[in-house]
Amino acid sequence: MWLVILPIALLFAIILLPLPRIGGNVIIGLLAAAAAAALLGGLGPLAIVEAAISGIDKLAWVIMLSIFGSLYAEAQVRLGAMQTALDSFRALFGRSTAGLIAAVILTLVLSGSLLGDAIAAATVIGLLVIPTLAAIGLAGERIAVIIVMGAVIGSGMPPISQSFFLAASLTGIDPGTILGMAYLTMSGSVVIAILTAIRLCRRASAAGLDAPPPLLAVLRERWRTLIPMLVLLAIVVVASLGFNIFERTPVLADGVAALSEVPILRGLAFRVVLAILVALLVSLAFRTVRRQAGEVAVAGLRNVAKTVQIQLCAGVMVGVFYNAGLINVVQQATSHLAPNLMATAGGLATMVVGMLTGSQTTAQTMIVSIMAPALTNLGQSPEAVAMGAANLAMAGQSMPPVGLTTFVVAGLVGGVIGTRVDPVKTMVMALPVTLYFAFVGFAFWLWG
């Protein structure tokens, strides 16, 4: 068992301790853990390269989803689709403060779904909505909690759900098998977030709020900005009903089949990634996006640069752990343990890492990559393991007292409105959504 404990201890030490130069660096921690595992497992240089390729290949669809999802999301911001979505939601819910809050949360959820990352969604859409929320007299913490809840939910919302796709990848199942349950659980979180935000902001005044234009007027003027998004949704929804256009189109099907045989690049052949690519091409048909293509590429890649670097290094670590036999060691060592004990300890660890790093990606990579094989070996359903992992990792992103996501949002809001925003108070306000994700996650892991 020391073969597993030492690399994991090294990983935690580098990420969580204030070590000189390397303390808190997730990338160095992942690579150091991989190097330690390779050394203890007796892997040579060639075997390490093979393991790295194998591990990155396991996460290929998630990596491609991050890259092209971010490029697509940036294109939608430049096209004005996010503003159209916000105005449409506002028109739908009316001029009231409750309507504005619901519209903002739904826009954040939509943006987070496209970006797959809570911090990125909070940054991109936060700057768009903070002035409007401040205009109705909300305190900084209340503005921040609305953004935090919407962004965290968005990071897991299908159809472009990085957290559920990553959980499925680490568990070794097709993500399509859990998307139905993902829609159900995420919809519940949206309702809780809206009700929580409305309760917190019930004393806000709509006096300084401009009346939104009628929904038909918004759509009549800017419906074209929603075309790429509608194309994406149509492809994904039709595929979920059993008609995959990329497998039914003769020439295209051959190309996708050939691509799916190439390690790592096979991530491009995943149907949601292909749908994003189609929607991105449709976006480029608009002059506004085409003229800013270079800026879209730079900004989109910058938004997910750190996330993709972490995913690549995570792939290296996961591949080395598998090829060095560490996963088998964990399965053998835990085979006599009670599944509930394993699930409880693993769930708490997942939330703690998500809290400290502000990233469901890091939390899943560090904990779920080891817990998933152990739990399935103990008889848990792979689908339940994946569902639990995704929800527990999202719970960690807003968990008090040191949730990195909330610290980032609090700083962003404070900078815009010119006042200090208390991040811990914001985390406490977001507890209904945080505890909801934790409850759902543990429910799948303990009773799934």
Short mmCIF file of C-alpha atoms in Angstrom, two decimals, residues 57-218:
data_model
loop_
_atom_site.label_atom_id
_atom_site.label_comp_id
_atom_site.label_asym_id
_atom_site.label_seq_id
_atom_site.Cartn_x
_atom_site.Cartn_y
_atom_site.Cartn_z
CA ASP A 57 -6.01 9.24 -24.01
CA LYS A 58 -8.38 8.33 -21.14
CA LEU A 59 -9.12 12.04 -20.65
CA ALA A 60 -8.94 13.01 -24.33
CA TRP A 61 -12.64 13.84 -24.77
CA VAL A 62 -12.60 16.00 -21.63
CA ILE A 63 -9.52 17.89 -22.83
CA MET A 64 -11.02 18.47 -26.28
CA LEU A 65 -14.30 19.48 -24.65
CA SER A 66 -12.47 22.10 -22.58
CA ILE A 67 -10.52 23.55 -25.52
CA PHE A 68 -13.27 23.77 -28.12
CA GLY A 69 -15.98 24.51 -25.58
CA SER A 70 -14.04 27.57 -24.46
CA LEU A 71 -13.44 28.72 -28.03
CA TYR A 72 -17.14 28.32 -28.75
CA ALA A 73 -18.14 30.15 -25.57
CA GLU A 74 -15.84 33.05 -26.40
CA ALA A 75 -17.35 33.22 -29.89
CA GLN A 76 -20.82 33.43 -28.36
CA VAL A 77 -19.77 36.30 -26.10
CA ARG A 78 -18.34 38.21 -29.11
CA LEU A 79 -21.45 37.41 -31.14
CA GLY A 80 -23.68 38.75 -28.39
CA ALA A 81 -25.46 35.48 -27.67
CA MET A 82 -24.88 35.79 -23.92
CA GLN A 83 -26.35 39.29 -23.84
CA THR A 84 -29.29 38.05 -25.90
CA ALA A 85 -29.78 35.18 -23.46
CA LEU A 86 -29.70 37.56 -20.47
CA ASP A 87 -32.15 39.99 -22.09
CA SER A 88 -34.43 37.11 -23.11
CA PHE A 89 -34.50 35.69 -19.61
CA ARG A 90 -35.17 39.16 -18.19
CA ALA A 91 -38.02 39.67 -20.63
CA LEU A 92 -39.39 36.27 -19.72
CA PHE A 93 -39.33 36.89 -15.96
CA GLY A 94 -40.32 40.56 -15.96
CA ARG A 95 -38.96 43.70 -14.36
CA SER A 96 -39.06 42.51 -10.73
CA THR A 97 -35.90 41.88 -8.71
CA ALA A 98 -36.84 38.20 -8.48
CA GLY A 99 -37.10 38.06 -12.26
CA LEU A 100 -33.71 39.73 -12.69
CA ILE A 101 -32.07 37.31 -10.26
CA ALA A 102 -33.59 34.29 -11.99
CA ALA A 103 -32.42 35.65 -15.36
CA VAL A 104 -28.87 36.22 -14.11
CA ILE A 105 -28.59 32.73 -12.60
CA LEU A 106 -29.91 31.06 -15.75
CA THR A 107 -27.46 33.07 -17.89
CA LEU A 108 -24.59 32.03 -15.59
CA VAL A 109 -25.71 28.40 -15.79
CA LEU A 110 -25.79 28.61 -19.58
CA SER A 111 -22.34 30.23 -19.70
CA GLY A 112 -20.89 27.75 -17.22
CA SER A 113 -22.22 24.88 -19.30
CA LEU A 114 -20.39 26.22 -22.35
CA LEU A 115 -17.13 26.87 -20.49
CA GLY A 116 -17.23 23.86 -18.15
CA ASP A 117 -15.44 25.83 -15.43
CA ALA A 118 -16.97 27.81 -12.55
CA ILE A 119 -14.22 30.44 -12.27
CA ALA A 120 -14.18 31.07 -16.03
CA ALA A 121 -17.98 31.43 -16.14
CA ALA A 122 -17.99 33.76 -13.14
CA THR A 123 -15.36 35.95 -14.77
CA VAL A 124 -16.89 36.07 -18.25
CA ILE A 125 -20.50 36.69 -17.20
CA GLY A 126 -19.77 38.38 -13.88
CA LEU A 127 -18.54 41.53 -15.55
CA LEU A 128 -21.75 41.55 -17.58
CA VAL A 129 -24.17 41.32 -14.64
CA ILE A 130 -22.46 42.95 -11.65
CA PRO A 131 -23.45 46.55 -12.56
CA THR A 132 -27.08 45.50 -13.09
CA LEU A 133 -27.24 43.70 -9.73
CA ALA A 134 -25.59 46.65 -7.99
CA ALA A 135 -28.24 48.96 -9.50
CA ILE A 136 -30.97 47.29 -7.43
CA GLY A 137 -29.06 47.96 -4.21
CA LEU A 138 -27.62 44.53 -3.49
CA ALA A 139 -24.66 44.28 -1.11
CA GLY A 140 -21.43 42.84 -2.51
CA GLU A 141 -21.86 39.49 -0.77
CA ARG A 142 -25.32 39.02 -2.24
CA ILE A 143 -24.08 39.84 -5.72
CA ALA A 144 -21.19 37.41 -5.23
CA VAL A 145 -23.39 34.56 -3.99
CA ILE A 146 -25.65 34.83 -7.04
CA ILE A 147 -22.62 34.59 -9.33
CA VAL A 148 -21.00 31.75 -7.35
CA MET A 149 -24.14 29.60 -7.32
CA GLY A 150 -24.87 30.12 -11.01
CA ALA A 151 -21.27 29.51 -12.10
CA VAL A 152 -20.82 26.36 -10.00
CA ILE A 153 -24.08 24.89 -11.31
CA GLY A 154 -23.08 25.83 -14.86
CA SER A 155 -19.79 23.95 -14.57
CA GLY A 156 -21.79 20.73 -14.34
CA MET A 157 -24.85 21.51 -16.46
CA PRO A 158 -25.38 19.36 -19.58
CA PRO A 159 -25.21 19.15 -22.50
CA ILE A 160 -21.58 20.38 -22.30
CA SER A 161 -20.90 19.10 -18.80
CA GLN A 162 -17.21 18.86 -18.05
CA SER A 163 -17.70 17.52 -14.53
CA PHE A 164 -19.95 14.62 -15.59
CA PHE A 165 -17.84 13.82 -18.65
CA LEU A 166 -14.69 13.74 -16.50
CA ALA A 167 -16.38 11.54 -13.89
CA ALA A 168 -17.54 9.16 -16.63
CA SER A 169 -14.07 9.08 -18.15
CA LEU A 170 -12.39 8.29 -14.82
CA THR A 171 -15.00 5.60 -14.17
CA GLY A 172 -14.65 4.12 -17.65
CA ILE A 173 -18.23 4.51 -18.87
CA ASP A 174 -19.94 6.29 -21.75
CA PRO A 175 -21.07 9.71 -20.45
CA GLY A 176 -24.32 9.32 -22.38
CA THR A 177 -25.43 6.75 -19.80
CA ILE A 178 -25.56 9.35 -17.02
CA LEU A 179 -26.63 12.54 -18.82
CA GLY A 180 -30.30 11.90 -18.12
CA MET A 181 -29.64 11.72 -14.38
CA ALA A 182 -27.33 14.72 -14.69
CA TYR A 183 -30.12 16.83 -16.20
CA LEU A 184 -32.42 15.84 -13.34
CA THR A 185 -30.03 16.56 -10.47
CA MET A 186 -28.72 19.79 -12.03
CA SER A 187 -32.24 21.08 -12.62
CA GLY A 188 -32.91 20.64 -8.90
CA SER A 189 -29.84 22.73 -8.08
CA VAL A 190 -31.05 25.54 -10.37
CA VAL A 191 -34.37 25.73 -8.53
CA ILE A 192 -32.61 25.81 -5.14
CA ALA A 193 -30.18 28.50 -6.32
CA ILE A 194 -32.96 30.76 -7.62
CA LEU A 195 -35.07 30.37 -4.47
CA THR A 196 -32.03 30.96 -2.25
CA ALA A 197 -31.02 34.09 -4.14
CA ILE A 198 -34.55 35.50 -4.15
CA ARG A 199 -34.80 34.97 -0.38
CA LEU A 200 -31.46 36.71 0.22
CA CYS A 201 -32.37 39.63 -2.04
CA ARG A 202 -36.04 40.12 -1.10
CA ARG A 203 -35.39 43.67 0.16
CA ALA A 204 -33.76 44.84 -3.08
CA SER A 205 -35.57 47.54 -5.01
CA ALA A 206 -36.37 47.49 -8.69
CA ALA A 207 -36.75 51.27 -8.76
CA GLY A 208 -33.40 51.83 -10.48
CA LEU A 209 -33.90 48.97 -12.90
CA ASP A 210 -34.74 49.61 -16.52
CA ALA A 211 -37.73 47.68 -17.81
CA PRO A 212 -36.60 44.87 -20.12
CA PRO A 213 -37.87 44.99 -23.70
CA PRO A 214 -40.57 42.46 -24.62
CA LEU A 215 -39.30 38.97 -25.39
CA LEU A 216 -40.54 39.09 -28.98
CA ALA A 217 -38.74 42.40 -29.50
CA VAL A 218 -35.47 40.93 -28.20
#
